[in-house]
Amino acid sequence: MSTIVEMPLPHSESASEKNWLRARLTEDVRKLTSAAARLRIHKRKKEGKKQLKQELNNDELPAERDDKSETSLHAIPSGAKTLPNQPQLPTTTTTTSTTSLKTVAKVPDRRYSLSDLLRCLGTYVQKHCTHLSTIPSASDVAMWVRCADRALQLNGWTVNCFLLESHVVFTYMLLSRAFQQFRISSLVDVKELVLMCLYVSYTYNANEISYPLRPFLVKQDRVGFWDKCTTLSLSASSSMLRINRDRMYYEHLLTKLKAATSLE
């Protein structure tokens, strides 16, 4: 008579042990994700600080200028021998030819650095504040703009520097519209207007979806700040679209910005 041998079943984990293992794995994944996020934010801040230092060092260098050598005509030496019957050339010929060459030669346009454009922007703001008791200087306006951009980089909101030629021209376009819409009666109003236009320029042109208000607030009035931003955005919406698709319009605004100061 044959006997049936029962094989032992493999040990199976209970439901509580499975839940414990699942919770443990979830906690480990959360810790790893949090550590990776902190490492990524730290790396972005470090890269932002390094790039900011490079931008500041580049701005301190003098603007490069292209020097072109002038073409000159060689006059006949005074001690040269001439034939007896050879007619003598008038001495005014060399002067006239040299003058005509200088007139025909094309003079290259001056290259404007970022510091030059910010100085132009500050001079434009200064010309609209002549009725105030305290008039901001061009360097003051440039410092307001640079400090706001630097604060965003140091706090990890942006890695790359926002201050480019196109963004300065965009801010100038908004400022020209803001001076027509809003009344300024003090230096605080001027600073609020400049930083408000810079904030709208950030939200329209920069990479992030939104940016904090703290670096741009002057009066700590969030409701009033948002109302002015909305009013300015609605009134300048057509110009904001046009400057991105019309190259001639952009060049026109850039020329007007450069004409705000006597750098030529």
Short mmCIF file of the C-alpha atoms (twelve columns), coordinates in Angstrom:
data_MODEL
# 
_entry.id   MODEL 
# 
loop_
_atom_site.group_PDB 
_atom_site.id 
_atom_site.type_symbol 
_atom_site.label_atom_id 
_atom_site.label_alt_id 
_atom_site.label_comp_id 
_atom_site.label_asym_id 
_atom_site.label_seq_id 
_atom_site.Cartn_x 
_atom_site.Cartn_y 
_atom_site.Cartn_z 
_atom_site.pdbx_PDB_model_num 
ATOM 1   C CA . MET A 1   0.000  0.000   0.000   1 
ATOM 2   C CA . SER A 2   1.509  3.284   -1.169  1 
ATOM 3   C CA . THR A 3   1.643  6.277   1.136   1 
ATOM 4   C CA . ILE A 4   1.128  9.870   -0.022  1 
ATOM 5   C CA . VAL A 5   3.861  12.209  1.126   1 
ATOM 6   C CA . GLU A 6   2.646  15.745  1.615   1 
ATOM 7   C CA . MET A 7   5.166  18.410  0.485   1 
ATOM 8   C CA . PRO A 8   5.417  21.474  2.737   1 
ATOM 9   C CA . LEU A 9   4.074  24.645  1.198   1 
ATOM 10  C CA . PRO A 10  6.524  27.603  0.895   1 
ATOM 11  C CA . HIS A 11  6.339  30.155  3.623   1 
ATOM 12  C CA . SER A 12  4.236  33.099  2.509   1 
ATOM 13  C CA . GLU A 13  4.486  36.582  3.942   1 
ATOM 14  C CA . SER A 14  1.533  37.914  5.783   1 
ATOM 15  C CA . ALA A 15  -0.414 40.967  4.618   1 
ATOM 16  C CA . SER A 16  0.983  43.100  7.425   1 
ATOM 17  C CA . GLU A 17  4.582  42.312  6.419   1 
ATOM 18  C CA . LYS A 18  3.827  43.173  2.789   1 
ATOM 19  C CA . ASN A 19  2.312  46.490  3.840   1 
ATOM 20  C CA . TRP A 20  5.332  47.212  6.020   1 
ATOM 21  C CA . LEU A 21  7.734  46.489  3.146   1 
ATOM 22  C CA . ARG A 22  5.669  48.616  0.777   1 
ATOM 23  C CA . ALA A 23  5.645  51.514  3.234   1 
ATOM 24  C CA . ARG A 24  9.385  51.142  3.800   1 
ATOM 25  C CA . LEU A 25  10.099 51.226  0.049   1 
ATOM 26  C CA . THR A 26  7.828  54.241  -0.397  1 
ATOM 27  C CA . GLU A 27  9.644  56.100  2.380   1 
ATOM 28  C CA . ASP A 28  13.049 55.260  0.865   1 
ATOM 29  C CA . VAL A 29  11.938 56.471  -2.563  1 
ATOM 30  C CA . ARG A 30  10.606 59.693  -1.030  1 
ATOM 31  C CA . LYS A 31  13.895 60.324  0.763   1 
ATOM 32  C CA . LEU A 32  15.907 59.692  -2.394  1 
ATOM 33  C CA . THR A 33  13.644 61.984  -4.416  1 
ATOM 34  C CA . SER A 34  13.890 64.735  -1.802  1 
ATOM 35  C CA . ALA A 35  17.684 64.415  -1.669  1 
ATOM 36  C CA . ALA A 36  17.928 64.562  -5.459  1 
ATOM 37  C CA . ALA A 37  15.715 67.653  -5.541  1 
ATOM 38  C CA . ARG A 38  17.837 69.411  -2.909  1 
ATOM 39  C CA . LEU A 39  20.993 68.499  -4.801  1 
ATOM 40  C CA . ARG A 40  19.532 69.828  -8.042  1 
ATOM 41  C CA . ILE A 41  18.473 73.122  -6.427  1 
ATOM 42  C CA . HIS A 42  21.912 73.509  -4.828  1 
ATOM 43  C CA . LYS A 43  23.567 72.874  -8.182  1 
ATOM 44  C CA . ARG A 44  21.349 75.464  -9.889  1 
ATOM 45  C CA . LYS A 45  22.165 78.061  -7.238  1 
ATOM 46  C CA . LYS A 46  25.887 77.342  -7.554  1 
ATOM 47  C CA . GLU A 47  25.776 77.647  -11.348 1 
ATOM 48  C CA . GLY A 48  23.712 80.838  -11.066 1 
ATOM 49  C CA . LYS A 49  26.226 82.460  -8.707  1 
ATOM 50  C CA . LYS A 50  29.123 81.468  -10.970 1 
ATOM 51  C CA . GLN A 51  27.443 82.850  -14.064 1 
ATOM 52  C CA . LEU A 52  26.480 86.041  -12.213 1 
ATOM 53  C CA . LYS A 53  30.123 86.634  -11.306 1 
ATOM 54  C CA . GLN A 54  31.116 86.140  -14.934 1 
ATOM 55  C CA . GLU A 55  28.455 88.616  -16.088 1 
ATOM 56  C CA . LEU A 56  29.625 91.226  -13.584 1 
ATOM 57  C CA . ASN A 57  33.250 90.753  -14.634 1 
ATOM 58  C CA . ASN A 58  32.326 91.087  -18.302 1 
ATOM 59  C CA . ASP A 59  30.383 94.292  -17.646 1 
ATOM 60  C CA . GLU A 60  33.397 95.885  -15.987 1 
ATOM 61  C CA . LEU A 61  35.536 95.421  -19.095 1 
ATOM 62  C CA . PRO A 62  35.587 98.448  -21.428 1 
ATOM 63  C CA . ALA A 63  33.532 98.235  -24.569 1 
ATOM 64  C CA . GLU A 64  35.485 97.066  -27.560 1 
ATOM 65  C CA . ARG A 65  35.848 99.487  -30.376 1 
ATOM 66  C CA . ASP A 66  36.814 98.709  -33.927 1 
ATOM 67  C CA . ASP A 67  39.688 100.826 -35.118 1 
ATOM 68  C CA . LYS A 68  40.160 101.009 -38.840 1 
ATOM 69  C CA . SER A 69  43.241 102.425 -40.447 1 
ATOM 70  C CA . GLU A 70  42.596 105.275 -42.801 1 
ATOM 71  C CA . THR A 71  43.837 105.017 -46.371 1 
ATOM 72  C CA . SER A 72  46.070 107.923 -47.302 1 
ATOM 73  C CA . LEU A 73  47.534 108.994 -50.612 1 
ATOM 74  C CA . HIS A 74  51.271 109.238 -50.924 1 
ATOM 75  C CA . ALA A 75  52.344 112.699 -52.016 1 
ATOM 76  C CA . ILE A 76  55.357 113.280 -54.217 1 
ATOM 77  C CA . PRO A 77  58.438 113.865 -52.072 1 
ATOM 78  C CA . SER A 78  59.725 117.415 -52.069 1 
ATOM 79  C CA . GLY A 79  63.261 116.341 -52.949 1 
ATOM 80  C CA . ALA A 80  62.292 114.215 -55.966 1 
ATOM 81  C CA . LYS A 81  63.727 115.165 -59.359 1 
ATOM 82  C CA . THR A 82  61.314 116.060 -62.181 1 
ATOM 83  C CA . LEU A 83  61.753 116.407 -65.910 1 
ATOM 84  C CA . PRO A 84  62.096 119.934 -67.284 1 
ATOM 85  C CA . ASN A 85  58.982 119.835 -69.481 1 
ATOM 86  C CA . GLN A 86  56.851 117.849 -66.989 1 
ATOM 87  C CA . PRO A 87  53.920 119.865 -65.600 1 
ATOM 88  C CA . GLN A 88  53.901 120.270 -61.880 1 
ATOM 89  C CA . LEU A 89  50.896 118.872 -59.994 1 
ATOM 90  C CA . PRO A 90  49.189 121.314 -57.653 1 
ATOM 91  C CA . THR A 91  49.709 120.699 -53.981 1 
ATOM 92  C CA . THR A 92  45.949 120.832 -53.307 1 
ATOM 93  C CA . THR A 93  45.329 117.567 -55.194 1 
ATOM 94  C CA . THR A 94  46.483 115.357 -52.334 1 
ATOM 95  C CA . THR A 95  44.371 117.232 -49.799 1 
ATOM 96  C CA . THR A 96  41.252 117.048 -51.968 1 
ATOM 97  C CA . SER A 97  41.656 113.312 -52.620 1 
ATOM 98  C CA . THR A 98  42.230 112.558 -48.947 1 
ATOM 99  C CA . THR A 99  39.129 114.544 -47.980 1 
ATOM 100 C CA . SER A 100 37.000 112.706 -50.532 1 
ATOM 101 C CA . LEU A 101 38.197 109.344 -49.210 1 
ATOM 102 C CA . LYS A 102 37.265 110.298 -45.678 1 
ATOM 103 C CA . THR A 103 33.810 111.336 -46.856 1 
ATOM 104 C CA . VAL A 104 33.174 108.103 -48.762 1 
ATOM 105 C CA . ALA A 105 34.509 105.824 -45.996 1 
ATOM 106 C CA . LYS A 106 31.701 104.286 -43.930 1 
ATOM 107 C CA . VAL A 107 31.978 104.834 -40.224 1 
ATOM 108 C CA . PRO A 108 30.852 101.724 -38.257 1 
ATOM 109 C CA . ASP A 109 28.116 102.091 -35.640 1 
ATOM 110 C CA . ARG A 110 29.166 102.113 -32.021 1 
ATOM 111 C CA . ARG A 111 28.619 98.835  -30.202 1 
ATOM 112 C CA . TYR A 112 26.457 99.240  -27.106 1 
ATOM 113 C CA . SER A 113 27.173 96.974  -24.171 1 
ATOM 114 C CA . LEU A 114 24.598 95.967  -21.563 1 
ATOM 115 C CA . SER A 115 25.878 98.676  -19.220 1 
ATOM 116 C CA . ASP A 116 25.443 101.270 -21.980 1 
ATOM 117 C CA . LEU A 117 21.842 100.217 -22.642 1 
ATOM 118 C CA . LEU A 118 20.997 100.296 -18.933 1 
ATOM 119 C CA . ARG A 119 22.526 103.771 -18.756 1 
ATOM 120 C CA . CYS A 120 20.342 104.803 -21.698 1 
ATOM 121 C CA . LEU A 121 17.299 103.397 -19.899 1 
ATOM 122 C CA . GLY A 122 18.230 105.282 -16.731 1 
ATOM 123 C CA . THR A 123 18.696 108.524 -18.661 1 
ATOM 124 C CA . TYR A 124 15.271 108.071 -20.256 1 
ATOM 125 C CA . VAL A 125 13.686 107.635 -16.822 1 
ATOM 126 C CA . GLN A 126 15.609 110.626 -15.499 1 
ATOM 127 C CA . LYS A 127 14.224 112.888 -18.245 1 
ATOM 128 C CA . HIS A 128 10.668 112.026 -17.151 1 
ATOM 129 C CA . CYS A 129 11.352 112.973 -13.517 1 
ATOM 130 C CA . THR A 130 12.441 116.596 -13.884 1 
ATOM 131 C CA . HIS A 131 9.373  117.785 -11.963 1 
ATOM 132 C CA . LEU A 132 10.283 115.769 -8.841  1 
ATOM 133 C CA . SER A 133 12.182 117.155 -5.883  1 
ATOM 134 C CA . THR A 134 14.485 114.106 -5.903  1 
ATOM 135 C CA . ILE A 135 15.515 113.019 -9.393  1 
ATOM 136 C CA . PRO A 136 16.989 109.519 -9.782  1 
ATOM 137 C CA . SER A 137 20.266 109.214 -11.628 1 
ATOM 138 C CA . ALA A 138 20.864 106.848 -14.526 1 
ATOM 139 C CA . SER A 139 23.068 104.681 -12.317 1 
ATOM 140 C CA . ASP A 140 20.261 104.429 -9.726  1 
ATOM 141 C CA . VAL A 141 17.845 103.012 -12.291 1 
ATOM 142 C CA . ALA A 142 20.466 100.550 -13.550 1 
ATOM 143 C CA . MET A 143 21.122 99.449  -9.964  1 
ATOM 144 C CA . TRP A 144 17.384 98.811  -9.342  1 
ATOM 145 C CA . VAL A 145 17.198 96.571  -12.398 1 
ATOM 146 C CA . ARG A 146 20.410 94.680  -11.615 1 
ATOM 147 C CA . CYS A 147 19.462 94.101  -7.964  1 
ATOM 148 C CA . ALA A 148 16.103 92.558  -8.911  1 
ATOM 149 C CA . ASP A 149 17.743 90.250  -11.447 1 
ATOM 150 C CA . ARG A 150 20.478 89.294  -8.989  1 
ATOM 151 C CA . ALA A 151 17.952 88.493  -6.239  1 
ATOM 152 C CA . LEU A 152 16.128 86.035  -8.512  1 
ATOM 153 C CA . GLN A 153 19.379 84.299  -9.442  1 
ATOM 154 C CA . LEU A 154 20.653 83.993  -5.874  1 
ATOM 155 C CA . ASN A 155 17.329 82.530  -4.698  1 
ATOM 156 C CA . GLY A 156 17.298 79.883  -7.426  1 
ATOM 157 C CA . TRP A 157 14.369 81.241  -9.448  1 
ATOM 158 C CA . THR A 158 16.464 81.567  -12.590 1 
ATOM 159 C CA . VAL A 159 19.838 80.263  -13.703 1 
ATOM 160 C CA . ASN A 160 20.625 82.454  -16.684 1 
ATOM 161 C CA . CYS A 161 20.879 86.220  -16.526 1 
ATOM 162 C CA . PHE A 162 17.695 87.865  -17.828 1 
ATOM 163 C CA . LEU A 163 19.306 91.173  -18.749 1 
ATOM 164 C CA . LEU A 164 19.869 91.009  -22.496 1 
ATOM 165 C CA . GLU A 165 19.599 93.686  -25.162 1 
ATOM 166 C CA . SER A 166 16.162 92.519  -26.314 1 
ATOM 167 C CA . HIS A 167 14.775 92.433  -22.771 1 
ATOM 168 C CA . VAL A 168 16.086 95.925  -21.989 1 
ATOM 169 C CA . VAL A 169 14.397 97.215  -25.158 1 
ATOM 170 C CA . PHE A 170 11.180 95.423  -24.140 1 
ATOM 171 C CA . THR A 171 11.310 97.062  -20.699 1 
ATOM 172 C CA . TYR A 172 11.900 100.451 -22.337 1 
ATOM 173 C CA . MET A 173 8.796  99.952  -24.485 1 
ATOM 174 C CA . LEU A 174 6.705  99.208  -21.377 1 
ATOM 175 C CA . LEU A 175 8.168  102.203 -19.539 1 
ATOM 176 C CA . SER A 176 7.257  104.568 -22.361 1 
ATOM 177 C CA . ARG A 177 3.660  103.371 -22.071 1 
ATOM 178 C CA . ALA A 178 3.656  103.404 -18.253 1 
ATOM 179 C CA . PHE A 179 4.786  107.038 -18.049 1 
ATOM 180 C CA . GLN A 180 1.715  107.961 -20.101 1 
ATOM 181 C CA . GLN A 181 -0.718 105.991 -17.940 1 
ATOM 182 C CA . PHE A 182 0.475  106.388 -14.358 1 
ATOM 183 C CA . ARG A 183 1.218  109.520 -12.378 1 
ATOM 184 C CA . ILE A 184 4.493  109.768 -10.467 1 
ATOM 185 C CA . SER A 185 4.979  112.204 -7.603  1 
ATOM 186 C CA . SER A 186 7.979  110.827 -5.717  1 
ATOM 187 C CA . LEU A 187 11.127 108.764 -6.094  1 
ATOM 188 C CA . VAL A 188 9.280  105.744 -4.672  1 
ATOM 189 C CA . ASP A 189 6.706  105.971 -7.467  1 
ATOM 190 C CA . VAL A 190 9.486  106.011 -10.057 1 
ATOM 191 C CA . LYS A 191 11.160 102.924 -8.612  1 
ATOM 192 C CA . GLU A 192 7.821  101.104 -8.410  1 
ATOM 193 C CA . LEU A 193 7.112  101.933 -12.057 1 
ATOM 194 C CA . VAL A 194 10.521 100.698 -13.243 1 
ATOM 195 C CA . LEU A 195 10.335 97.415  -11.310 1 
ATOM 196 C CA . MET A 196 6.726  96.864  -12.382 1 
ATOM 197 C CA . CYS A 197 7.720  97.109  -16.066 1 
ATOM 198 C CA . LEU A 198 10.652 94.794  -15.370 1 
ATOM 199 C CA . TYR A 199 8.303  92.264  -13.722 1 
ATOM 200 C CA . VAL A 200 5.930  92.297  -16.714 1 
ATOM 201 C CA . SER A 201 8.932  91.834  -18.987 1 
ATOM 202 C CA . TYR A 202 10.060 88.855  -16.875 1 
ATOM 203 C CA . THR A 203 6.680  87.139  -16.949 1 
ATOM 204 C CA . TYR A 204 6.346  87.674  -20.704 1 
ATOM 205 C CA . ASN A 205 9.858  86.792  -21.924 1 
ATOM 206 C CA . ALA A 206 11.596 84.667  -19.275 1 
ATOM 207 C CA . ASN A 207 11.588 80.868  -19.023 1 
ATOM 208 C CA . GLU A 208 9.649  80.334  -15.782 1 
ATOM 209 C CA . ILE A 209 5.856  80.444  -15.584 1 
ATOM 210 C CA . SER A 210 5.762  82.865  -12.659 1 
ATOM 211 C CA . TYR A 211 8.149  84.799  -10.438 1 
ATOM 212 C CA . PRO A 212 7.920  86.014  -6.828  1 
ATOM 213 C CA . LEU A 213 6.823  89.587  -6.197  1 
ATOM 214 C CA . ARG A 214 9.221  90.260  -3.327  1 
ATOM 215 C CA . PRO A 215 12.196 91.508  -5.429  1 
ATOM 216 C CA . PHE A 216 9.865  93.854  -7.344  1 
ATOM 217 C CA . LEU A 217 7.661  95.249  -4.568  1 
ATOM 218 C CA . VAL A 218 8.470  98.747  -3.324  1 
ATOM 219 C CA . LYS A 219 5.365  99.865  -1.418  1 
ATOM 220 C CA . GLN A 220 4.437  96.341  -0.199  1 
ATOM 221 C CA . ASP A 221 1.005  96.815  -1.777  1 
ATOM 222 C CA . ARG A 222 0.332  93.599  -3.675  1 
ATOM 223 C CA . VAL A 223 -3.190 94.545  -4.768  1 
ATOM 224 C CA . GLY A 224 -2.104 97.895  -6.190  1 
ATOM 225 C CA . PHE A 225 0.903  96.290  -7.857  1 
ATOM 226 C CA . TRP A 226 -1.254 93.643  -9.554  1 
ATOM 227 C CA . ASP A 227 -3.779 96.256  -10.701 1 
ATOM 228 C CA . LYS A 228 -1.056 98.315  -12.362 1 
ATOM 229 C CA . CYS A 229 0.507  95.233  -13.968 1 
ATOM 230 C CA . THR A 230 -2.862 94.189  -15.399 1 
ATOM 231 C CA . THR A 231 -3.629 97.677  -16.696 1 
ATOM 232 C CA . LEU A 232 -0.225 97.980  -18.347 1 
ATOM 233 C CA . SER A 233 -0.395 94.499  -19.897 1 
ATOM 234 C CA . LEU A 234 -3.820 95.139  -21.419 1 
ATOM 235 C CA . SER A 235 -2.869 98.514  -22.878 1 
ATOM 236 C CA . ALA A 236 0.480  97.341  -24.279 1 
ATOM 237 C CA . SER A 237 -0.576 93.879  -25.471 1 
ATOM 238 C CA . SER A 238 -0.478 94.801  -29.169 1 
ATOM 239 C CA . SER A 239 3.000  96.314  -28.852 1 
ATOM 240 C CA . MET A 240 4.207  93.292  -26.868 1 
ATOM 241 C CA . LEU A 241 3.162  91.021  -29.735 1 
ATOM 242 C CA . ARG A 242 4.494  93.324  -32.432 1 
ATOM 243 C CA . ILE A 243 8.000  93.671  -31.005 1 
ATOM 244 C CA . ASN A 244 8.499  89.888  -31.264 1 
ATOM 245 C CA . ARG A 245 7.452  89.555  -34.906 1 
ATOM 246 C CA . ASP A 246 8.371  92.933  -36.444 1 
ATOM 247 C CA . ARG A 247 12.130 93.422  -36.736 1 
ATOM 248 C CA . MET A 248 11.766 96.994  -37.997 1 
ATOM 249 C CA . TYR A 249 9.697  97.950  -34.957 1 
ATOM 250 C CA . TYR A 250 12.337 96.468  -32.649 1 
ATOM 251 C CA . GLU A 251 15.114 98.392  -34.424 1 
ATOM 252 C CA . HIS A 252 13.050 101.570 -34.144 1 
ATOM 253 C CA . LEU A 253 12.695 101.157 -30.377 1 
ATOM 254 C CA . LEU A 254 16.394 100.325 -30.018 1 
ATOM 255 C CA . THR A 255 17.336 103.501 -31.898 1 
ATOM 256 C CA . LYS A 256 15.065 105.600 -29.684 1 
ATOM 257 C CA . LEU A 257 16.569 104.042 -26.560 1 
ATOM 258 C CA . LYS A 258 20.100 104.788 -27.742 1 
ATOM 259 C CA . ALA A 259 19.092 108.365 -28.523 1 
ATOM 260 C CA . ALA A 260 18.029 108.889 -24.900 1 
ATOM 261 C CA . THR A 261 21.618 109.627 -23.909 1 
ATOM 262 C CA . SER A 262 24.578 111.261 -25.611 1 
ATOM 263 C CA . LEU A 263 26.860 108.255 -25.955 1 
ATOM 264 C CA . GLU A 264 27.496 108.788 -29.645 1 
# 
